[in-house]
Amino acid sequence: LYGLSGSGKTHLLMGMAHLYQSRGLKTLYVRAETFTNHVVNAIRAGEMSVFRQAYRNADVLLLDDIHHFSRKGATQEEFFHTFNTLHL
């Protein structure tokens, strides 16, 4: 979703998450900053397999404020692989 600040993008994403959950889908809504923190913490702790299990087994992954991935190479790469896994 793309739009001006304050136009309701986050509200819409959260509504989508609730809808998918109510239909029995394993839905994960997360802010891009949180995703980045999870990547960094998993790398530091040597627990990337736990991270990947959590994110790559969702039926629906909704990421908010993805522009925060700018200049974060490790996060971008991990998101790329996560997206590909979910897409396949």
Short mmCIF file of C-alpha atoms in Angstrom, two decimals, residues 9-10 29-37 40 63-76 79:
data_model
loop_
_atom_site.label_atom_id
_atom_site.label_comp_id
_atom_site.label_asym_id
_atom_site.label_seq_id
_atom_site.Cartn_x
_atom_site.Cartn_y
_atom_site.Cartn_z
CA LYS A 9 -2.38 2.46 5.56
CA THR A 10 -1.52 0.91 8.93
CA TYR A 29 1.54 -8.36 10.90
CA VAL A 30 4.85 -6.70 11.72
CA ARG A 31 6.44 -3.31 11.31
CA ALA A 32 9.58 -3.29 9.16
CA GLU A 33 11.57 -1.93 12.10
CA THR A 34 10.52 -4.93 14.20
CA PHE A 35 11.42 -7.33 11.37
CA THR A 36 14.86 -5.70 11.20
CA ASN A 37 15.32 -6.03 14.96
CA VAL A 40 19.68 -8.56 13.92
CA LEU A 63 4.87 -5.69 6.60
CA ASP A 64 4.29 -2.06 7.48
CA ASP A 65 6.69 0.84 6.74
CA ILE A 66 8.92 -1.23 4.47
CA HIS A 67 10.83 1.90 3.50
CA HIS A 68 12.79 1.32 6.74
CA PHE A 69 14.68 -1.45 4.90
CA SER A 70 16.62 1.21 3.01
CA ARG A 71 20.39 0.74 3.45
CA LYS A 72 19.90 -2.40 5.56
CA GLY A 73 21.50 -5.05 3.37
CA ALA A 74 21.12 -8.04 5.70
CA THR A 75 17.47 -7.24 6.34
CA GLN A 76 16.76 -6.77 2.64
CA PHE A 79 13.23 -10.38 3.45
#
